[in-house]
Short mmCIF file of C-alpha atoms in Angstrom, two decimals:
data_model
loop_
_atom_site.label_atom_id
_atom_site.label_comp_id
_atom_site.label_asym_id
_atom_site.label_seq_id
_atom_site.Cartn_x
_atom_site.Cartn_y
_atom_site.Cartn_z
CA MET A 1 102.74 13.23 -30.92
CA LEU A 2 99.83 11.07 -32.07
CA VAL A 3 97.25 9.74 -29.64
CA LEU A 4 95.58 6.51 -30.74
CA ALA A 5 93.60 3.58 -29.38
CA LEU A 6 95.43 0.35 -28.75
CA ALA A 7 94.72 -2.68 -30.87
CA SER A 8 92.70 -5.27 -29.00
CA GLY A 9 92.26 -8.17 -31.33
CA SER A 10 92.34 -11.82 -30.31
CA GLY A 11 94.26 -14.70 -31.82
CA VAL A 12 97.59 -13.85 -30.17
CA ALA A 13 100.29 -16.42 -30.68
CA SER A 14 100.84 -18.66 -27.69
CA GLY A 15 104.62 -18.94 -28.00
CA SER A 16 106.65 -22.13 -28.03
CA GLY A 17 106.67 -24.71 -25.28
CA VAL A 18 104.55 -22.78 -22.85
CA ALA A 19 100.96 -23.85 -23.42
CA THR A 20 98.88 -24.45 -20.31
CA GLY A 21 95.67 -25.43 -22.06
CA SER A 22 92.89 -23.54 -23.75
CA ALA A 23 90.75 -20.94 -22.08
CA ALA A 24 87.84 -23.35 -22.09
CA THR A 25 89.92 -26.06 -20.40
CA THR A 26 91.23 -23.62 -17.82
CA ALA A 27 87.75 -22.27 -17.05
CA ALA A 28 86.47 -25.80 -16.59
CA ALA A 29 89.27 -26.57 -14.15
CA HIS A 30 88.50 -23.36 -12.25
CA PRO A 31 84.78 -23.50 -11.60
CA GLY A 32 83.44 -20.10 -10.72
CA THR A 33 86.22 -18.00 -12.18
CA ALA A 34 84.13 -16.95 -15.15
CA ALA A 35 80.86 -16.57 -13.27
CA ALA A 36 79.11 -13.23 -13.57
CA SER A 37 79.34 -10.95 -10.56
CA THR A 38 76.79 -8.34 -9.65
CA THR A 39 79.33 -5.53 -9.87
CA THR A 40 82.97 -5.58 -10.80
CA GLY A 41 85.47 -2.82 -11.20
CA VAL A 42 85.85 -0.26 -13.90
CA THR A 43 88.30 2.56 -13.49
CA PRO A 44 89.59 5.52 -15.49
CA ASP A 45 93.13 4.19 -15.10
CA ALA A 46 92.31 1.02 -16.99
CA ASP A 47 90.43 2.91 -19.64
CA ALA A 48 93.41 5.25 -20.00
CA VAL A 49 95.54 2.30 -21.05
CA ALA A 50 93.14 1.59 -23.89
CA THR A 51 92.79 5.17 -25.10
CA ASP A 52 95.77 7.29 -24.00
CA CYS A 53 98.60 5.49 -25.70
CA THR A 54 100.89 8.21 -27.09
CA THR A 55 103.36 7.41 -29.86
CA ASP A 56 105.67 9.44 -32.07
CA GLY A 57 103.51 8.64 -35.10
CA GLY A 58 105.10 5.27 -35.77
CA THR A 59 105.39 1.95 -34.04
CA ARG A 60 108.68 2.65 -32.23
CA ILE A 61 109.84 5.37 -29.83
CA ALA A 62 113.59 5.87 -29.83
CA GLN A 63 113.96 7.62 -26.48
CA ALA A 64 114.76 5.71 -23.32
CA PRO A 65 112.07 5.32 -20.65
CA PRO A 66 112.57 8.45 -18.49
CA ALA A 67 112.00 6.53 -15.25
CA LEU A 68 115.04 4.31 -15.72
CA GLY A 69 117.43 7.17 -15.06
CA ARG A 70 115.76 7.76 -11.72
CA LEU A 71 115.89 4.08 -10.83
CA GLN A 72 119.68 3.61 -10.89
CA SER A 73 119.28 1.24 -13.81
CA GLU A 74 122.85 1.32 -15.13
CA LEU A 75 124.31 0.85 -11.66
CA ALA A 76 121.90 -1.96 -10.90
CA TRP A 77 122.60 -3.70 -14.20
CA GLY A 78 126.26 -3.84 -13.22
CA VAL A 79 125.14 -6.26 -10.49
CA THR A 80 122.26 -8.12 -12.16
CA ARG A 81 119.66 -7.80 -14.90
CA GLY A 82 117.24 -10.21 -13.25
CA ALA A 83 118.26 -13.48 -14.89
CA GLY A 84 116.73 -16.53 -13.22
CA VAL A 85 113.74 -14.70 -11.74
CA VAL A 86 110.12 -15.11 -12.84
CA VAL A 87 107.71 -12.21 -12.28
CA ALA A 88 104.04 -13.07 -12.46
CA VAL A 89 101.82 -10.34 -13.94
CA VAL A 90 98.35 -10.87 -12.46
CA ASP A 91 96.43 -8.70 -14.84
CA SER A 92 94.59 -8.53 -18.19
CA GLY A 93 96.98 -10.88 -19.98
CA VAL A 94 100.05 -10.14 -22.08
CA ASP A 95 100.24 -9.65 -25.87
CA ALA A 96 102.88 -12.21 -26.81
CA ASN A 97 103.27 -10.64 -30.26
CA ASN A 98 105.06 -7.52 -29.01
CA PRO A 99 108.68 -7.97 -30.19
CA HIS A 100 110.05 -6.57 -26.93
CA LEU A 101 108.57 -9.61 -25.19
CA ALA A 102 110.00 -12.25 -27.53
CA GLY A 103 111.62 -14.89 -25.35
CA VAL A 104 110.40 -13.16 -22.20
CA LEU A 105 107.22 -15.08 -21.46
CA ALA A 106 107.77 -18.10 -19.24
CA GLY A 107 104.25 -19.47 -19.40
CA GLY A 108 100.75 -18.35 -18.66
CA VAL A 109 97.23 -19.23 -17.62
CA ASP A 110 93.80 -17.79 -18.31
CA LEU A 111 91.40 -17.60 -15.34
CA VAL A 112 88.79 -15.52 -17.18
CA GLY A 113 87.33 -18.17 -19.47
CA ASP A 114 86.01 -15.74 -22.09
CA GLY A 115 87.62 -17.64 -24.95
CA GLU A 116 90.02 -14.81 -25.78
CA GLY A 117 93.03 -15.31 -23.55
CA ARG A 118 94.49 -18.68 -24.40
CA ASN A 119 97.35 -19.36 -21.97
CA GLY A 120 97.17 -15.76 -20.76
CA TYR A 121 98.74 -14.70 -24.07
CA ALA A 122 96.15 -12.18 -25.16
CA ASP A 123 95.36 -8.73 -23.85
CA LEU A 124 92.12 -7.03 -24.88
CA ASP A 125 92.72 -4.20 -22.42
CA GLY A 126 96.44 -3.35 -22.83
CA HIS A 127 97.07 -3.00 -19.12
CA GLY A 128 98.98 -6.24 -18.57
CA THR A 129 101.14 -5.77 -21.66
CA ALA A 130 102.23 -2.34 -20.46
CA ILE A 131 103.10 -3.72 -17.01
CA ALA A 132 105.07 -6.64 -18.48
CA GLY A 133 107.13 -4.28 -20.63
CA GLN A 134 108.08 -2.06 -17.72
CA ILE A 135 109.36 -5.09 -15.89
CA ALA A 136 111.16 -7.13 -18.53
CA ALA A 137 110.99 -5.67 -22.07
CA ARG A 138 114.09 -6.42 -24.10
CA ALA A 139 115.81 -4.06 -26.49
CA ILE A 140 114.99 -4.17 -30.20
CA ASP A 141 116.32 -2.12 -33.10
CA GLY A 142 114.89 1.37 -33.40
CA SER A 143 113.30 1.45 -29.96
CA GLY A 144 114.41 2.73 -26.57
CA VAL A 145 111.88 0.68 -24.64
CA LEU A 146 113.54 -1.52 -22.04
CA GLY A 147 112.40 -3.08 -18.78
CA LEU A 148 114.09 -2.43 -15.45
CA ALA A 149 114.76 -6.18 -15.06
CA PRO A 150 115.36 -7.06 -18.74
CA GLU A 151 116.59 -10.60 -18.15
CA ALA A 152 113.73 -11.57 -15.86
CA ARG A 153 110.91 -13.69 -17.23
CA ILE A 154 107.18 -12.95 -17.20
CA LEU A 155 104.44 -15.40 -16.20
CA SER A 156 101.12 -14.11 -17.50
CA VAL A 157 98.17 -14.78 -15.16
CA ARG A 158 95.10 -13.39 -16.88
CA VAL A 159 92.41 -12.49 -14.34
CA PHE A 160 90.22 -10.03 -16.23
CA ALA A 161 89.37 -9.27 -19.87
CA THR A 162 88.66 -5.54 -19.73
CA THR A 163 87.07 -3.15 -17.28
CA GLU A 164 84.28 -2.16 -19.66
CA LYS A 165 80.69 -2.55 -18.49
CA GLN A 166 79.92 -5.37 -20.89
CA ALA A 167 82.88 -7.39 -19.66
CA ARG A 168 81.84 -6.82 -16.07
CA ASP A 169 78.23 -7.73 -16.78
CA ASP A 170 79.43 -10.95 -18.41
CA GLY A 171 81.59 -11.79 -15.39
CA PHE A 172 84.89 -11.13 -17.13
CA GLY A 173 85.97 -8.03 -15.21
CA PRO A 174 88.31 -8.04 -12.20
CA THR A 175 86.90 -9.69 -9.06
CA ILE A 176 88.33 -10.40 -5.64
CA PRO A 177 88.12 -14.24 -5.92
CA ARG A 178 89.81 -14.22 -9.32
CA ILE A 179 92.64 -11.90 -8.23
CA ALA A 180 93.20 -14.04 -5.13
CA GLU A 181 93.21 -17.13 -7.30
CA GLY A 182 95.72 -15.50 -9.64
CA ILE A 183 98.10 -14.83 -6.77
CA ARG A 184 97.91 -18.46 -5.69
CA VAL A 185 98.41 -19.74 -9.24
CA ALA A 186 101.48 -17.52 -9.60
CA ALA A 187 102.96 -18.76 -6.35
CA ASP A 188 102.37 -22.40 -7.27
CA ALA A 189 104.03 -21.79 -10.63
CA GLY A 190 107.21 -20.69 -8.86
CA ALA A 191 107.16 -16.94 -9.52
CA GLN A 192 109.45 -15.24 -7.04
CA ILE A 193 107.75 -11.86 -7.56
CA ILE A 194 103.99 -11.38 -8.13
CA ASN A 195 102.89 -8.03 -9.59
CA VAL A 196 99.27 -7.03 -8.83
CA SER A 197 98.53 -3.61 -10.31
CA LEU A 198 94.99 -3.74 -8.92
CA SER A 199 93.38 -2.40 -5.76
CA THR A 200 90.18 -2.48 -3.74
CA SER A 201 89.18 -0.94 -0.42
CA VAL A 202 87.61 -4.26 0.64
CA ASP A 203 89.65 -6.05 3.28
CA ALA A 204 88.86 -9.45 1.80
CA PRO A 205 90.03 -12.61 3.57
CA GLU A 206 90.61 -14.21 0.16
CA LEU A 207 93.25 -11.60 -0.70
CA ASN A 208 94.94 -11.73 2.70
CA ASP A 209 95.05 -15.52 2.58
CA ALA A 210 96.42 -15.48 -0.97
CA VAL A 211 99.25 -13.10 -0.04
CA ALA A 212 100.10 -15.22 3.00
CA TYR A 213 100.02 -18.34 0.83
CA ALA A 214 102.39 -16.73 -1.67
CA ALA A 215 104.81 -15.69 1.05
CA GLY A 216 104.80 -19.25 2.34
CA ARG A 217 105.77 -20.41 -1.15
CA GLY A 218 108.67 -17.93 -1.33
CA SER A 219 106.89 -15.28 -3.42
CA LEU A 220 106.73 -11.53 -2.76
CA VAL A 221 103.45 -9.85 -3.75
CA VAL A 222 103.90 -6.25 -4.96
CA ALA A 223 100.55 -4.45 -5.21
CA SER A 224 99.40 -0.95 -6.09
CA SER A 225 98.25 1.54 -3.45
CA GLY A 226 95.34 2.68 -5.67
CA ASN A 227 94.50 5.80 -7.65
CA ALA A 228 92.39 8.69 -6.43
CA ASP A 229 90.91 9.14 -9.93
CA ASN A 230 89.25 5.72 -9.87
CA ALA A 231 85.82 7.33 -9.66
CA GLN A 232 83.91 4.17 -10.53
CA SER A 233 85.69 1.87 -8.10
CA VAL A 234 84.24 1.06 -4.72
CA GLU A 235 86.02 3.88 -2.90
CA GLU A 236 84.94 7.51 -3.12
CA GLN A 237 86.72 9.86 -5.50
CA GLY A 238 89.89 11.20 -3.92
CA SER A 239 89.46 9.20 -0.73
CA THR A 240 92.34 7.89 1.32
CA GLY A 241 92.57 4.65 3.21
CA VAL A 242 94.02 1.18 2.96
CA ARG A 243 93.72 -0.67 -0.34
CA TYR A 244 94.14 -4.40 -0.87
CA PRO A 245 96.03 -6.55 -1.56
CA ALA A 246 98.62 -3.81 -0.97
CA GLY A 247 97.46 -3.66 2.64
CA SER A 248 97.48 -7.43 3.15
CA PRO A 249 100.12 -8.59 5.64
CA GLY A 250 103.23 -9.63 3.73
CA ALA A 251 102.50 -7.58 0.59
CA LEU A 252 104.65 -4.66 -0.53
CA GLY A 253 102.33 -1.72 -1.27
CA ALA A 254 103.54 0.62 -4.01
CA GLY A 255 102.55 4.27 -4.39
CA ALA A 256 103.54 6.68 -7.16
CA VAL A 257 105.63 9.79 -7.66
CA ASP A 258 105.40 12.10 -10.66
CA ALA A 259 107.91 12.75 -13.45
CA ASN A 260 109.90 15.03 -11.12
CA GLY A 261 110.10 12.50 -8.33
CA ALA A 262 107.52 14.26 -6.13
CA TYR A 263 104.48 12.68 -4.52
CA ASP A 264 101.50 12.69 -6.89
CA ALA A 265 98.12 13.29 -5.26
CA ASN A 266 96.57 10.70 -7.55
CA SER A 267 98.41 8.04 -5.56
CA VAL A 268 96.17 6.95 -2.68
CA ALA A 269 97.90 7.55 0.65
CA GLY A 270 97.52 5.28 3.65
CA ALA A 271 99.12 2.83 6.01
CA HIS A 272 99.38 0.33 3.15
CA VAL A 273 101.98 2.37 1.24
CA ALA A 274 105.39 0.78 1.82
CA ILE A 275 107.38 2.35 -1.00
CA THR A 276 106.99 4.50 -4.12
CA ALA A 277 108.30 4.61 -7.68
CA PRO A 278 107.80 6.68 -10.86
CA GLY A 279 104.28 6.41 -12.26
CA GLN A 280 104.10 9.24 -14.81
CA SER A 281 105.22 9.46 -18.46
CA ILE A 282 105.75 5.72 -18.69
CA LEU A 283 107.32 4.47 -21.92
CA THR A 284 106.62 0.77 -22.37
CA THR A 285 105.13 -1.95 -24.55
CA ALA A 286 101.60 -1.89 -25.97
CA THR A 287 99.25 -4.33 -27.64
CA GLY A 288 99.54 -4.42 -31.40
CA GLY A 289 103.32 -4.71 -31.16
CA ILE A 290 104.05 -0.99 -30.66
CA ASP A 291 105.71 1.32 -28.13
CA CYS A 292 103.64 3.81 -26.14
CA VAL A 293 103.87 6.49 -23.46
CA TYR A 294 101.17 6.28 -20.79
CA SER A 295 100.07 8.61 -18.00
CA ASP A 296 101.54 11.85 -19.32
CA ASP A 297 99.03 13.89 -17.31
CA MET A 298 99.48 12.37 -13.86
CA ALA A 299 101.07 9.41 -12.11
CA HIS A 300 99.25 6.10 -11.78
CA THR A 301 100.08 3.41 -9.29
CA SER A 302 99.68 0.55 -11.75
CA PHE A 303 102.89 1.71 -13.38
CA SER A 304 104.79 2.52 -10.19
CA THR A 305 103.94 -0.97 -8.95
CA ALA A 306 105.55 -2.52 -12.04
CA TYR A 307 108.80 -0.69 -11.37
CA VAL A 308 108.81 -1.79 -7.74
CA ALA A 309 108.18 -5.36 -8.87
CA ALA A 310 111.07 -5.09 -11.34
CA ALA A 311 113.33 -3.74 -8.60
CA ALA A 312 112.27 -6.66 -6.41
CA ALA A 313 113.14 -9.02 -9.26
CA LEU A 314 116.66 -7.60 -9.39
CA VAL A 315 117.02 -8.07 -5.65
CA ALA A 316 115.71 -11.62 -5.85
CA ALA A 317 118.17 -12.43 -8.63
CA ALA A 318 121.13 -11.09 -6.65
CA HIS A 319 120.03 -12.63 -3.35
CA PRO A 320 118.23 -15.91 -4.15
CA GLY A 321 118.79 -17.35 -0.67
CA GLU A 322 116.84 -14.62 1.07
CA THR A 323 113.15 -14.51 1.95
CA PRO A 324 110.44 -12.31 0.42
CA ALA A 325 110.43 -10.24 3.62
CA GLN A 326 114.16 -9.71 3.30
CA TRP A 327 113.88 -8.66 -0.35
CA ALA A 328 111.21 -6.16 0.63
CA TYR A 329 113.30 -4.80 3.46
CA ARG A 330 116.22 -4.12 1.16
CA LEU A 331 113.93 -2.00 -1.00
CA GLU A 332 112.34 -0.15 1.92
CA ALA A 333 115.51 0.51 3.93
CA THR A 334 117.39 2.03 1.00
CA ALA A 335 114.55 4.11 -0.46
CA VAL A 336 115.01 7.90 -0.67
CA ARG A 337 112.85 9.65 1.94
CA PRO A 338 112.72 12.99 3.74
CA ASP A 339 113.18 11.45 7.20
CA ALA A 340 115.52 8.46 7.49
CA ASP A 341 113.76 7.23 10.62
CA ARG A 342 110.15 7.31 9.47
CA ARG A 343 107.75 6.26 6.77
CA ASP A 344 104.75 8.37 5.89
CA ASP A 345 101.41 7.55 4.32
CA ARG A 346 102.19 9.25 1.02
CA LEU A 347 105.68 7.96 0.18
CA GLY A 348 105.94 4.96 2.47
CA TRP A 349 109.62 4.45 3.20
CA GLY A 350 110.48 6.52 0.12
CA VAL A 351 111.29 6.24 -3.59
CA VAL A 352 112.85 2.91 -4.53
CA GLN A 353 116.62 2.79 -5.31
CA PRO A 354 117.36 -0.65 -6.78
CA TYR A 355 121.17 -0.46 -6.78
CA ASP A 356 121.30 0.53 -3.13
CA ALA A 357 118.91 -2.31 -2.32
CA LEU A 358 121.13 -4.78 -4.18
CA THR A 359 124.29 -3.70 -2.37
CA LEU A 360 122.88 -3.35 1.12
CA ALA A 361 124.94 -5.34 3.64
CA PRO A 362 122.71 -7.19 6.12
CA GLY A 363 123.21 -6.39 9.78
CA GLY A 364 123.99 -3.18 11.58
CA ALA A 365 121.69 -0.49 12.90
CA LEU A 366 120.39 1.04 9.71
CA ARG A 367 117.80 3.68 10.38
CA GLY A 368 114.34 3.01 9.04
CA PRO A 369 112.18 -0.13 8.98
CA ALA A 370 112.75 -3.05 11.33
CA SER A 371 115.09 -5.65 9.88
CA PRO A 372 113.95 -9.25 9.40
CA PHE A 373 117.59 -10.40 9.30
CA GLY A 374 117.72 -10.55 13.09
CA GLY A 375 120.92 -8.52 13.38
CA GLY A 376 119.70 -5.04 14.18
CA ASP A 377 116.39 -3.33 14.00
CA GLY A 378 115.94 0.15 12.70
CA THR A 379 114.19 2.74 14.77
CA GLY A 380 111.19 3.13 12.54
CA GLY A 381 109.28 -0.11 12.91
CA ALA A 382 108.20 -2.53 10.21
CA GLY A 383 106.62 -1.28 7.03
CA GLY A 384 104.95 -3.30 4.31
CA ALA A 385 106.43 -6.76 3.91
CA GLY A 386 109.74 -5.85 5.52
CA SER A 387 113.07 -7.19 4.22
CA ALA A 388 116.73 -7.16 5.02
CA GLY A 389 119.79 -5.15 4.93
CA GLY A 390 122.49 -2.78 5.89
CA SER A 391 124.18 -0.41 3.53
CA ALA A 392 127.08 -1.30 1.29
CA GLY A 393 129.29 0.81 3.53
CA GLY A 394 127.48 0.49 6.86
CA GLU A 395 126.11 3.99 6.53
CA ASP A 396 123.02 5.11 8.42
CA ALA A 397 120.75 8.00 7.48
CA ALA A 398 123.06 9.13 4.68
CA LEU A 399 122.40 5.92 2.80
CA ALA A 400 118.69 6.57 2.44
CA LEU A 401 119.22 10.13 1.27
CA ARG A 402 122.29 9.65 -0.89
CA HIS A 403 120.89 9.17 -4.39
CA THR A 404 118.58 12.07 -5.03
CA ASP A 405 119.39 12.32 -8.75
CA PRO A 406 121.54 9.39 -9.85
CA ALA A 407 123.50 9.96 -13.04
CA ALA A 408 122.57 6.87 -14.96
CA THR A 409 122.46 6.31 -18.72
CA LEU A 410 120.37 3.75 -20.48
CA ALA A 411 121.63 0.57 -22.07
CA THR A 412 120.34 0.25 -25.63
CA THR A 413 121.22 -3.36 -26.28
CA ILE A 414 120.84 -6.49 -24.25
CA ALA A 415 121.33 -10.17 -24.95
CA VAL A 416 118.26 -12.36 -25.14
CA VAL A 417 118.62 -15.22 -22.72
CA GLY A 418 117.49 -18.73 -23.49
CA GLY A 419 115.91 -21.35 -21.31
CA VAL A 420 112.33 -20.73 -22.45
CA ILE A 421 111.31 -24.36 -22.33
CA GLY A 422 112.68 -25.10 -18.87
CA LEU A 423 110.95 -22.17 -17.27
CA ALA A 424 107.76 -22.85 -19.17
CA VAL A 425 107.61 -26.44 -17.95
CA LEU A 426 108.19 -25.27 -14.38
CA GLY A 427 105.38 -22.75 -14.69
CA VAL A 428 102.98 -25.23 -16.26
CA LEU A 429 103.60 -27.89 -13.61
CA GLY A 430 103.02 -25.35 -10.86
CA VAL A 431 99.78 -24.15 -12.42
CA LEU A 432 98.48 -27.68 -12.91
CA ALA A 433 99.35 -28.59 -9.31
CA HIS A 434 97.37 -25.62 -8.14
CA LEU A 435 94.39 -26.39 -10.33
CA ARG A 436 94.07 -29.83 -8.79
CA ARG A 437 93.82 -28.28 -5.31
CA ARG A 438 91.61 -25.30 -6.06
CA ARG A 439 88.30 -24.78 -4.30
CA ARG A 440 85.35 -23.13 -6.01
CA ALA A 441 85.50 -19.31 -5.84
CA GLU A 442 82.30 -17.31 -5.66
CA ALA A 443 81.65 -14.23 -7.74
CA ASP A 444 82.56 -11.00 -5.97
CA PRO A 445 80.24 -8.00 -5.61
CA GLU A 446 82.97 -5.43 -5.03
CA SER A 447 85.12 -3.32 -7.30
CA PHE A 448 88.76 -3.42 -8.29
CA GLY A 449 90.75 -0.44 -9.47
CA VAL A 450 93.63 -0.70 -11.91
#
């Protein structure tokens, strides 16, 4: 295996029919988003994306993403592949030139204003491109890379350039106001699911308000629980405690398990953890148009968050009439956990099982989190955002413990869906509506971990 640095050039193609204006125009419409902050976040996890991309010596990796077998992908795809759902990736941008993402991007916006991320379709860091691929990468010849929701669409909301010191000093690193703004932009653009693979220990009103705003617009925010190895973020190395926006009311906080499905100590534990997903040995898309494996050494919650967001996209596609809280409940109630009645601070309600979430029948006294459907609360109390359900067969504890090692094989081909222009116009109109309402955001002195 060859370890190499990701390409990070600019000048990424913007795609057809999805332009939202230049970075300069966007920055002007968002006063304050590009202002320098005294300190912004830099974390080893973000740097790992730029340096620890592992390939097989070429541009393509033929194997399937190992996590998909643990995520009931084949069973879930028999119900839905996520068509009709837009997932916003609030991150470092998305490299639109990766062939796995052709036809996937539904629009984008740049809130950084550094001149590099036109329409959100550039990624100097690599983080956002990796996340987007986990969620919605489509199959191409010679590659096994595929997203968990491969017919969903991605809205790129670029909120930081890189986590390097120079970018932070210039005001282009991740900040609380810009992340909060990104969540609001995504909600206004009509994204049903909003992925935020970022965390801070600061209980910021801006983040809580943004998550509440998104929920009011029908969007579910899925956010990472944080990584213990983020030595340069605001929290102490290895500390536990609530991270935000994962801990914001209405958000679904995602922790990580390792390649064997066990809790990984790098995943920050706390009351904000609602659910977990695989976060180690992640095969996905990279900048420069290649395939890469990330996080071979340990699990990272950026990647587990992407899989939870993809699972949420599948649920939203299958149950479009339900609320974000009900989507979240389906995921929590059906997750695999040691005790059907309780969540814990390491695993939340357990490891996500998308197929079981899709087929859960609302109503009944399912053990676990409280149900927002109004037909029967579980015994465990509400966790995370909460959502709805009852098992496909009305089972109780057995449902949550049933799929410990699902026998699922990977699909190697998938049709590319159309409708790029319609979704793009929807996204652009939502973004522009938001920009007209936006108040000035002040630079943030705290750190974000990715």
